[in-house]
Amino acid sequence: MIYDTLINRIGQLLLPAEGPLKGEDMKQLVVLEDAAIAIKDGKVAWIGQNEKAAQMEARQVIDAMGRVVSPGLVDPHTHLVFGGSREGELAMKQAGVPYLEILKQGGGILSTVKATRATSEEGLLKKAKFFLNRMASHGVTTLEAKSGYGLDRETELKQLRVVSRLKEEGALDIVSTFLGPHALPPEYKDRPDEFLSEMIGMLDDVVRDDLASCADIFCETGVFTVEQSRRFMKACLELGLDVKIHADEIDSLGGTELAVEMGAISADHLVAASDEGIQALADSSTIAVLLPGTTFYLGKDEYAKARAMIDSGAAVSLATDFNPGSCVTENLQMIMSLAGLKLKMTPEEIWNAVTVNAACAIGKGEDAGRLEVGKDADLVLWDVPNYSYIPYHYGVNHANLVMKRGEKIWERGDAHVFSVPQS
Ligand SMILES: [Zn+2]
């Protein structure tokens, strides 16, 4: 057999196990040293020791020079499509104005809603494509993207159509999530139940036109209650959508428990999750998607209790939460560093969290987040000497080469690589 691509002399090839990985299992990361991987027709065709690759034939041979190869990263929580930007809020943040207060004053998310409504579909597409390419350049090959900056039928559908077009036109796999109930629009001030009915009324269109496979709601003080969230999630489940929830980010309302009760595919944020909520997660198949970049960016000191979650047996994942207000970064590697520093996760737990568990958190456990013969060859060659190096050396891009289904989708322009021992 002549392979399309052979990557040889890999120092460490990361092979996360089948997921979701819960609790203790998150500490296990299979690492094949001095390895090679062969690709044919966009799929992983062979994985083994480098010495066995010497006789193999391939149209293209990539010398990894002792560096690390991992599955393509999966970002399971992003707000990719939006209009405008909010750099003007920095001064308010510096003055210590709390987020819910900025929201009350019509700032925060509502200014993004205004800008997103005012931007054309083409304009949103162009902008999202730019961000998406930047994500790919940082090693992401699969992600989730939410609507939620329209808060009206027309704009929510416009955002979802943009995600559909990105799926069709781009290389990356994107899971689309309908997040109509992301905030209360000014037109429905003090009428959350009516707004929720309006959003539930949209679900038929969303499902009919295959615009999303997941639905999400922001359950928080001043936004939607646990009871309202339950009502929305039930309606979504009845139509066959997977459900997710922005839960217990600021106040401990019981959104985590609700996620488990509803069989949500993931519960996200969870900074204020109660001990009962954490135990419920551990006993469930719902994945905790933690967003330490948001806590960091909001200037808070209290981070989600990742250690308690993992130690009690829950499956934990990590995401950027890329959005124009509370976490403005496409760099999932930066989140890996924050997970090490602020969530006290080990490098093994972090890698499982951004690959296999992240894929499971968006219903892609079968297709993404792992390297296995027969699966899509989505992978990253990193300019690092070992996998612990990425959480350690923070804030920069370590990706050298990113492949989606065996095709290069991003490559570092210069050939200068991190100095590593040669095998
Ligand atoms: Zn979010």
GROMACS .gro file of C-alpha atoms and ligand atoms in nm:
model
  424
    1MET     CA    1   0.000   0.000   0.000
    2ILE     CA    2   0.117   0.353  -0.078
    3TYR     CA    3  -0.008   0.593   0.185
    4ASP     CA    4  -0.094   0.956   0.111
    5THR     CA    5   0.100   1.091   0.409
    6LEU     CA    6   0.337   0.945   0.662
    7ILE     CA    7   0.436   1.145   0.968
    8ASN     CA    8   0.742   0.982   1.117
    9ARG     CA    9   0.982   1.043   1.406
   10ILE     CA   10   0.703   1.159   1.637
   11GLY     CA   11   0.839   1.207   1.990
   12GLN     CA   12   0.500   1.164   2.154
   13LEU     CA   13   0.181   1.060   1.978
   14LEU     CA   14  -0.120   1.130   2.200
   15LEU     CA   15  -0.394   0.868   2.181
   16PRO     CA   16  -0.685   0.956   2.412
   17ALA     CA   17  -0.903   0.655   2.498
   18GLU     CA   18  -1.268   0.620   2.403
   19GLY     CA   19  -1.486   0.860   2.600
   20PRO     CA   20  -1.638   1.023   2.778
   21LEU     CA   21  -1.361   0.984   3.033
   22LYS     CA   22  -1.489   1.036   3.385
   23GLY     CA   23  -1.307   1.106   3.711
   24GLU     CA   24  -0.999   0.886   3.757
   25ASP     CA   25  -1.008   0.782   3.391
   26MET     CA   26  -0.925   1.139   3.295
   27LYS     CA   27  -0.576   1.085   3.442
   28GLN     CA   28  -0.504   0.823   3.176
   29LEU     CA   29  -0.354   0.946   2.852
   30VAL     CA   30  -0.206   0.688   2.618
   31VAL     CA   31   0.121   0.825   2.478
   32LEU     CA   32   0.310   0.633   2.209
   33GLU     CA   33   0.675   0.740   2.207
   34ASP     CA   34   0.899   0.731   1.899
   35ALA     CA   35   0.592   0.678   1.684
   36ALA     CA   36   0.463   0.726   1.332
   37ILE     CA   37   0.119   0.767   1.177
   38ALA     CA   38   0.007   0.697   0.819
   39ILE     CA   39  -0.289   0.855   0.639
   40LYS     CA   40  -0.486   0.731   0.339
   41ASP     CA   41  -0.797   0.889   0.185
   42GLY     CA   42  -0.831   1.133   0.473
   43LYS     CA   43  -0.839   0.860   0.735
   44VAL     CA   44  -0.585   0.731   0.981
   45ALA     CA   45  -0.460   0.412   0.813
   46TRP     CA   46  -0.184   0.301   1.047
   47ILE     CA   47  -0.037   0.392   1.386
   48GLY     CA   48   0.279   0.234   1.524
   49GLN     CA   49   0.645   0.252   1.621
   50ASN     CA   50   0.867   0.470   1.405
   51GLU     CA   51   1.109   0.184   1.320
   52LYS     CA   52   0.824  -0.004   1.150
   53ALA     CA   53   0.753   0.298   0.931
   54ALA     CA   54   1.096   0.282   0.764
   55GLN     CA   55   0.979   0.040   0.493
   56MET     CA   56   0.645   0.212   0.435
   57GLU     CA   57   0.578   0.408   0.117
   58ALA     CA   58   0.398   0.741   0.111
   59ARG     CA   59   0.348   1.023  -0.138
   60GLN     CA   60   0.439   1.273   0.133
   61VAL     CA   61   0.661   1.217   0.435
   62ILE     CA   62   0.656   1.467   0.719
   63ASP     CA   63   0.946   1.447   0.962
   64ALA     CA   64   0.813   1.533   1.310
   65MET     CA   65   1.171   1.560   1.441
   66GLY     CA   66   1.082   1.433   1.786
   67ARG     CA   67   0.791   1.668   1.836
   68VAL     CA   68   0.435   1.596   1.961
   69VAL     CA   69   0.135   1.495   1.750
   70SER     CA   70  -0.216   1.502   1.898
   71PRO     CA   71  -0.571   1.470   1.771
   72GLY     CA   72  -0.711   1.799   1.641
   73LEU     CA   73  -0.846   2.000   1.934
   74VAL     CA   74  -1.220   2.028   1.987
   75ASP     CA   75  -1.367   2.355   2.117
   76PRO     CA   76  -1.711   2.261   2.256
   77HIS     CA   77  -1.845   2.608   2.348
   78THR     CA   78  -1.808   2.913   2.124
   79HIS     CA   79  -2.020   3.211   2.025
   80LEU     CA   80  -1.851   3.234   1.687
   81VAL     CA   81  -2.104   3.447   1.496
   82PHE     CA   82  -2.162   3.804   1.609
   83GLY     CA   83  -2.156   4.165   1.497
   84GLY     CA   84  -1.951   4.447   1.645
   85SER     CA   85  -1.699   4.440   1.928
   86ARG     CA   86  -1.692   4.568   2.287
   87GLU     CA   87  -1.347   4.701   2.364
   88GLY     CA   88  -1.517   5.007   2.512
   89GLU     CA   89  -1.629   4.798   2.811
   90LEU     CA   90  -1.273   4.761   2.937
   91ALA     CA   91  -1.298   5.089   3.129
   92MET     CA   92  -1.619   4.973   3.302
   93LYS     CA   93  -1.451   4.650   3.396
   94GLN     CA   94  -1.154   4.843   3.531
   95ALA     CA   95  -1.395   5.044   3.745
   96GLY     CA   96  -1.527   4.715   3.884
   97VAL     CA   97  -1.882   4.740   3.743
   98PRO     CA   98  -2.028   4.386   3.769
   99TYR     CA   99  -2.140   4.213   3.449
  100LEU     CA  100  -2.506   4.191   3.549
  101GLU     CA  101  -2.496   4.569   3.611
  102ILE     CA  102  -2.348   4.637   3.265
  103LEU     CA  103  -2.626   4.417   3.124
  104LYS     CA  104  -2.892   4.615   3.313
  105GLN     CA  105  -2.761   4.935   3.156
  106GLY     CA  106  -2.817   4.796   2.805
  107GLY     CA  107  -2.449   4.722   2.759
  108GLY     CA  108  -2.285   4.385   2.748
  109ILE     CA  109  -2.468   4.131   2.540
  110LEU     CA  110  -2.740   4.377   2.437
  111SER     CA  111  -2.491   4.593   2.248
  112THR     CA  112  -2.376   4.282   2.060
  113VAL     CA  113  -2.741   4.199   1.987
  114LYS     CA  114  -2.785   4.545   1.836
  115ALA     CA  115  -2.474   4.505   1.621
  116THR     CA  116  -2.562   4.149   1.514
  117ARG     CA  117  -2.913   4.254   1.409
  118ALA     CA  118  -2.763   4.538   1.206
  119THR     CA  119  -2.503   4.326   1.027
  120SER     CA  120  -2.586   4.145   0.703
  121GLU     CA  121  -2.560   3.767   0.669
  122GLU     CA  122  -2.261   3.817   0.438
  123GLY     CA  123  -2.097   4.050   0.687
  124LEU     CA  124  -2.140   3.802   0.971
  125LEU     CA  125  -2.010   3.521   0.753
  126LYS     CA  126  -1.697   3.706   0.658
  127LYS     CA  127  -1.622   3.797   1.015
  128ALA     CA  128  -1.688   3.446   1.153
  129LYS     CA  129  -1.468   3.293   0.883
  130PHE     CA  130  -1.179   3.508   0.997
  131PHE     CA  131  -1.220   3.392   1.358
  132LEU     CA  132  -1.267   3.032   1.246
  133ASN     CA  133  -0.939   3.035   1.054
  134ARG     CA  134  -0.768   3.170   1.360
  135MET     CA  135  -0.911   2.882   1.566
  136ALA     CA  136  -0.784   2.635   1.307
  137SER     CA  137  -0.440   2.796   1.320
  138HIS     CA  138  -0.437   2.721   1.694
  139GLY     CA  139  -0.508   2.351   1.640
  140VAL     CA  140  -0.889   2.332   1.650
  141THR     CA  141  -1.041   2.099   1.390
  142THR     CA  142  -1.394   2.060   1.536
  143LEU     CA  143  -1.602   2.310   1.731
  144GLU     CA  144  -1.945   2.410   1.847
  145ALA     CA  145  -2.096   2.746   1.747
  146LYS     CA  146  -2.403   2.904   1.904
  147SER     CA  147  -2.659   3.160   1.792
  148GLY     CA  148  -2.794   3.387   2.065
  149TYR     CA  149  -2.711   3.741   1.955
  150GLY     CA  150  -3.034   3.794   1.767
  151LEU     CA  151  -3.296   3.732   2.034
  152ASP     CA  152  -3.553   3.757   1.757
  153ARG     CA  153  -3.659   3.507   1.496
  154GLU     CA  154  -3.500   3.678   1.198
  155THR     CA  155  -3.157   3.734   1.346
  156GLU     CA  156  -3.132   3.399   1.524
  157LEU     CA  157  -3.206   3.224   1.193
  158LYS     CA  158  -2.953   3.450   1.020
  159GLN     CA  159  -2.684   3.344   1.268
  160LEU     CA  160  -2.771   2.976   1.227
  161ARG     CA  161  -2.759   3.009   0.848
  162VAL     CA  162  -2.411   3.159   0.879
  163VAL     CA  163  -2.300   2.853   1.079
  164SER     CA  164  -2.454   2.626   0.810
  165ARG     CA  165  -2.260   2.809   0.539
  166LEU     CA  166  -1.939   2.787   0.740
  167LYS     CA  167  -1.998   2.410   0.763
  168GLU     CA  168  -2.048   2.385   0.388
  169GLU     CA  169  -1.771   2.619   0.279
  170GLY     CA  170  -1.502   2.552   0.535
  171ALA     CA  171  -1.283   2.264   0.632
  172LEU     CA  172  -1.378   2.241   0.998
  173ASP     CA  173  -1.660   2.036   1.147
  174ILE     CA  174  -1.904   2.258   1.334
  175VAL     CA  175  -2.188   2.155   1.563
  176SER     CA  176  -2.457   2.421   1.550
  177THR     CA  177  -2.644   2.518   1.867
  178PHE     CA  178  -2.961   2.727   1.888
  179LEU     CA  179  -2.922   2.964   2.185
  180GLY     CA  180  -3.229   3.184   2.134
  181PRO     CA  181  -3.281   3.227   2.512
  182HIS     CA  182  -2.936   3.376   2.569
  183ALA     CA  183  -3.069   3.698   2.725
  184LEU     CA  184  -3.391   3.891   2.746
  185PRO     CA  185  -3.423   4.142   2.458
  186PRO     CA  186  -3.537   4.496   2.544
  187GLU     CA  187  -3.868   4.440   2.357
  188TYR     CA  188  -3.958   4.168   2.608
  189LYS     CA  189  -3.835   4.347   2.920
  190ASP     CA  190  -4.010   4.193   3.223
  191ARG     CA  191  -4.188   3.936   3.001
  192PRO     CA  192  -3.946   3.641   3.003
  193ASP     CA  193  -4.218   3.378   2.964
  194GLU     CA  194  -4.357   3.540   2.652
  195PHE     CA  195  -4.009   3.567   2.504
  196LEU     CA  196  -3.945   3.203   2.586
  197SER     CA  197  -4.267   3.106   2.407
  198GLU     CA  198  -4.146   3.301   2.103
  199MET     CA  199  -3.814   3.111   2.107
  200ILE     CA  200  -3.988   2.776   2.156
  201GLY     CA  201  -4.208   2.871   1.862
  202MET     CA  202  -3.895   2.888   1.645
  203LEU     CA  203  -3.783   2.534   1.717
  204ASP     CA  204  -3.990   2.378   1.438
  205ASP     CA  205  -3.814   2.597   1.180
  206VAL     CA  206  -3.474   2.525   1.330
  207VAL     CA  207  -3.530   2.150   1.317
  208ARG     CA  208  -3.705   2.147   0.977
  209ASP     CA  209  -3.420   2.333   0.808
  210ASP     CA  210  -3.158   2.132   0.998
  211LEU     CA  211  -3.009   2.454   1.133
  212ALA     CA  212  -2.896   2.310   1.467
  213SER     CA  213  -2.848   1.978   1.641
  214CYS     CA  214  -2.829   2.126   1.993
  215ALA     CA  215  -3.017   2.387   2.191
  216ASP     CA  216  -2.891   2.593   2.483
  217ILE     CA  217  -3.028   2.842   2.740
  218PHE     CA  218  -2.870   3.090   2.981
  219CYS     CA  219  -2.998   2.996   3.326
  220GLU     CA  220  -2.891   3.277   3.561
  221THR     CA  221  -3.020   3.545   3.797
  222GLY     CA  222  -3.181   3.817   3.588
  223VAL     CA  223  -3.194   3.598   3.278
  224PHE     CA  224  -3.388   3.266   3.287
  225THR     CA  225  -3.491   3.070   3.596
  226VAL     CA  226  -3.448   2.698   3.648
  227GLU     CA  227  -3.823   2.650   3.585
  228GLN     CA  228  -3.810   2.846   3.258
  229SER     CA  229  -3.499   2.659   3.153
  230ARG     CA  230  -3.671   2.326   3.221
  231ARG     CA  231  -3.965   2.431   3.003
  232PHE     CA  232  -3.737   2.527   2.715
  233MET     CA  233  -3.522   2.215   2.741
  234LYS     CA  234  -3.829   1.989   2.745
  235ALA     CA  235  -3.959   2.148   2.425
  236CYS     CA  236  -3.618   2.100   2.259
  237LEU     CA  237  -3.587   1.737   2.366
  238GLU     CA  238  -3.933   1.663   2.227
  239LEU     CA  239  -3.810   1.774   1.885
  240GLY     CA  240  -3.500   1.558   1.906
  241LEU     CA  241  -3.243   1.830   1.978
  242ASP     CA  242  -2.961   1.763   2.223
  243VAL     CA  243  -2.973   2.010   2.509
  244LYS     CA  244  -2.700   2.211   2.680
  245ILE     CA  245  -2.720   2.480   2.945
  246HIS     CA  246  -2.523   2.784   3.061
  247ALA     CA  247  -2.556   2.693   3.429
  248ASP     CA  248  -2.449   2.828   3.768
  249GLU     CA  249  -2.199   3.075   3.622
  250ILE     CA  250  -2.256   3.354   3.871
  251ASP     CA  251  -2.520   3.237   4.120
  252SER     CA  252  -2.586   2.883   4.239
  253LEU     CA  253  -2.940   2.840   4.109
  254GLY     CA  254  -2.941   2.466   4.048
  255GLY     CA  255  -2.880   2.472   3.674
  256THR     CA  256  -2.627   2.192   3.714
  257GLU     CA  257  -2.887   1.967   3.877
  258LEU     CA  258  -3.135   2.061   3.605
  259ALA     CA  259  -2.884   1.961   3.334
  260VAL     CA  260  -2.856   1.616   3.489
  261GLU     CA  261  -3.233   1.589   3.537
  262MET     CA  262  -3.289   1.665   3.167
  263GLY     CA  263  -3.009   1.439   3.044
  264ALA     CA  264  -2.826   1.739   2.894
  265ILE     CA  265  -2.529   1.655   2.677
  266SER     CA  266  -2.329   1.919   2.867
  267ALA     CA  267  -2.357   2.170   3.149
  268ASP     CA  268  -2.136   2.472   3.093
  269HIS     CA  269  -1.962   2.730   3.321
  270LEU     CA  270  -2.051   2.576   3.663
  271VAL     CA  271  -1.837   2.821   3.864
  272ALA     CA  272  -2.104   2.834   4.135
  273ALA     CA  273  -2.220   2.471   4.108
  274SER     CA  274  -2.324   2.330   4.445
  275ASP     CA  275  -2.173   2.017   4.602
  276GLU     CA  276  -2.503   1.840   4.526
  277GLY     CA  277  -2.480   1.955   4.165
  278ILE     CA  278  -2.125   1.825   4.135
  279GLN     CA  279  -2.227   1.489   4.279
  280ALA     CA  280  -2.523   1.473   4.041
  281LEU     CA  281  -2.287   1.538   3.750
  282ALA     CA  282  -2.055   1.260   3.865
  283ASP     CA  283  -2.348   1.017   3.869
  284SER     CA  284  -2.464   1.120   3.522
  285SER     CA  285  -2.353   1.118   3.161
  286THR     CA  286  -2.367   1.499   3.137
  287ILE     CA  287  -2.027   1.653   3.068
  288ALA     CA  288  -1.905   1.958   3.259
  289VAL     CA  289  -1.771   2.213   3.009
  290LEU     CA  290  -1.552   2.452   3.205
  291LEU     CA  291  -1.459   2.796   3.074
  292PRO     CA  292  -1.170   2.932   3.282
  293GLY     CA  293  -1.092   3.194   3.016
  294THR     CA  294  -1.422   3.363   3.103
  295THR     CA  295  -1.348   3.372   3.475
  296PHE     CA  296  -1.006   3.512   3.394
  297TYR     CA  297  -1.140   3.770   3.150
  298LEU     CA  298  -1.411   3.884   3.392
  299GLY     CA  299  -1.135   3.944   3.646
  300LYS     CA  300  -1.276   3.706   3.904
  301ASP     CA  301  -1.085   3.503   4.158
  302GLU     CA  302  -1.321   3.211   4.199
  303TYR     CA  303  -1.287   2.943   3.929
  304ALA     CA  304  -1.502   2.635   3.865
  305LYS     CA  305  -1.416   2.351   4.101
  306ALA     CA  306  -1.259   2.122   3.845
  307ARG     CA  307  -1.071   1.921   4.106
  308ALA     CA  308  -1.386   1.847   4.306
  309MET     CA  309  -1.564   1.751   3.984
  310ILE     CA  310  -1.293   1.515   3.861
  311ASP     CA  311  -1.225   1.374   4.207
  312SER     CA  312  -1.595   1.294   4.253
  313GLY     CA  313  -1.606   1.116   3.917
  314ALA     CA  314  -1.746   1.368   3.668
  315ALA     CA  315  -1.635   1.405   3.304
  316VAL     CA  316  -1.477   1.747   3.253
  317SER     CA  317  -1.412   1.929   2.927
  318LEU     CA  318  -1.267   2.272   2.848
  319ALA     CA  319  -1.367   2.538   2.595
  320THR     CA  320  -1.278   2.894   2.500
  321ASP     CA  321  -1.632   3.037   2.528
  322PHE     CA  322  -1.506   3.265   2.247
  323ASN     CA  323  -1.741   3.566   2.247
  324PRO     CA  324  -1.713   3.945   2.213
  325GLY     CA  325  -1.781   4.027   2.578
  326SER     CA  326  -1.672   3.786   2.847
  327CYS     CA  327  -1.395   3.588   2.676
  328VAL     CA  328  -1.236   3.729   2.365
  329THR     CA  329  -0.992   3.464   2.251
  330GLU     CA  330  -0.986   3.190   1.988
  331ASN     CA  331  -0.682   3.032   2.153
  332LEU     CA  332  -0.776   2.703   2.321
  333GLN     CA  333  -0.410   2.653   2.414
  334MET     CA  334  -0.439   2.958   2.642
  335ILE     CA  335  -0.737   2.788   2.808
  336MET     CA  336  -0.521   2.477   2.859
  337SER     CA  337  -0.273   2.693   3.053
  338LEU     CA  338  -0.550   2.845   3.265
  339ALA     CA  339  -0.681   2.494   3.336
  340GLY     CA  340  -0.340   2.401   3.469
  341LEU     CA  341  -0.288   2.718   3.671
  342LYS     CA  342  -0.638   2.800   3.793
  343LEU     CA  343  -0.834   2.473   3.777
  344LYS     CA  344  -0.537   2.264   3.902
  345MET     CA  345  -0.591   2.007   3.629
  346THR     CA  346  -0.300   1.782   3.532
  347PRO     CA  347  -0.160   1.784   3.175
  348GLU     CA  348  -0.321   1.443   3.110
  349GLU     CA  349  -0.662   1.566   3.231
  350ILE     CA  350  -0.624   1.882   3.022
  351TRP     CA  351  -0.550   1.690   2.701
  352ASN     CA  352  -0.843   1.456   2.754
  353ALA     CA  353  -1.060   1.762   2.826
  354VAL     CA  354  -0.981   1.935   2.493
  355THR     CA  355  -0.999   1.622   2.278
  356VAL     CA  356  -1.214   1.320   2.361
  357ASN     CA  357  -1.433   1.477   2.631
  358ALA     CA  358  -1.484   1.794   2.428
  359ALA     CA  359  -1.600   1.583   2.134
  360CYS     CA  360  -1.844   1.394   2.358
  361ALA     CA  361  -1.975   1.726   2.495
  362ILE     CA  362  -2.104   1.814   2.146
  363GLY     CA  363  -2.221   1.468   2.043
  364LYS     CA  364  -1.913   1.402   1.827
  365GLY     CA  365  -1.751   1.133   2.042
  366GLU     CA  366  -1.757   0.888   1.753
  367ASP     CA  367  -1.597   1.123   1.501
  368ALA     CA  368  -1.358   1.363   1.672
  369GLY     CA  369  -1.108   1.403   1.953
  370ARG     CA  370  -0.923   1.074   1.900
  371LEU     CA  371  -0.674   0.918   1.660
  372GLU     CA  372  -0.763   0.564   1.564
  373VAL     CA  373  -0.729   0.360   1.247
  374GLY     CA  374  -1.038   0.422   1.032
  375LYS     CA  375  -1.117   0.760   1.186
  376ASP     CA  376  -1.069   1.100   1.020
  377ALA     CA  377  -0.706   1.211   1.019
  378ASP     CA  378  -0.764   1.532   1.216
  379LEU     CA  379  -0.435   1.607   1.387
  380VAL     CA  380  -0.187   1.869   1.499
  381LEU     CA  381   0.192   1.864   1.491
  382TRP     CA  382   0.310   2.081   1.779
  383ASP     CA  383   0.642   2.266   1.813
  384VAL     CA  384   0.692   2.126   2.162
  385PRO     CA  385   0.918   1.857   2.311
  386ASN     CA  386   0.642   1.690   2.518
  387TYR     CA  387   0.270   1.727   2.588
  388SER     CA  388   0.315   1.894   2.929
  389TYR     CA  389   0.487   2.183   2.753
  390ILE     CA  390   0.170   2.343   2.611
  391PRO     CA  391  -0.006   2.429   2.941
  392TYR     CA  392   0.334   2.545   3.068
  393HIS     CA  393   0.436   2.790   2.791
  394TYR     CA  394   0.129   3.010   2.776
  395GLY     CA  395  -0.037   3.268   2.556
  396VAL     CA  396   0.130   3.178   2.226
  397ASN     CA  397   0.052   2.940   1.943
  398HIS     CA  398   0.249   2.614   1.949
  399ALA     CA  399   0.080   2.456   1.646
  400ASN     CA  400   0.316   2.389   1.355
  401LEU     CA  401   0.086   2.197   1.123
  402VAL     CA  402  -0.288   2.135   1.141
  403MET     CA  403  -0.456   1.865   0.933
  404LYS     CA  404  -0.826   1.804   0.874
  405ARG     CA  405  -0.916   1.471   0.711
  406GLY     CA  406  -0.553   1.434   0.607
  407GLU     CA  407  -0.531   1.775   0.436
  408LYS     CA  408  -0.312   2.057   0.564
  409ILE     CA  409  -0.542   2.341   0.667
  410TRP     CA  410  -0.277   2.547   0.840
  411GLU     CA  411   0.098   2.545   0.851
  412ARG     CA  412   0.344   2.773   1.026
  413GLY     CA  413   0.505   2.991   0.761
  414ASP     CA  414   0.862   2.976   0.885
  415ALA     CA  415   1.053   2.655   0.925
  416HIS     CA  416   1.207   2.748   1.255
  417VAL     CA  417   1.108   2.488   1.511
  418PHE     CA  418   1.151   2.445   1.882
  419SER     CA  419   1.484   2.286   1.956
  420VAL     CA  420   1.415   1.924   2.047
  421PRO     CA  421   1.621   1.611   2.097
  422GLN     CA  422   1.626   1.404   1.778
  423SER     CA  423   1.528   1.043   1.800
  424ZN      ZN  424  -2.135   3.086   2.645
   0.00000   0.00000   0.00000
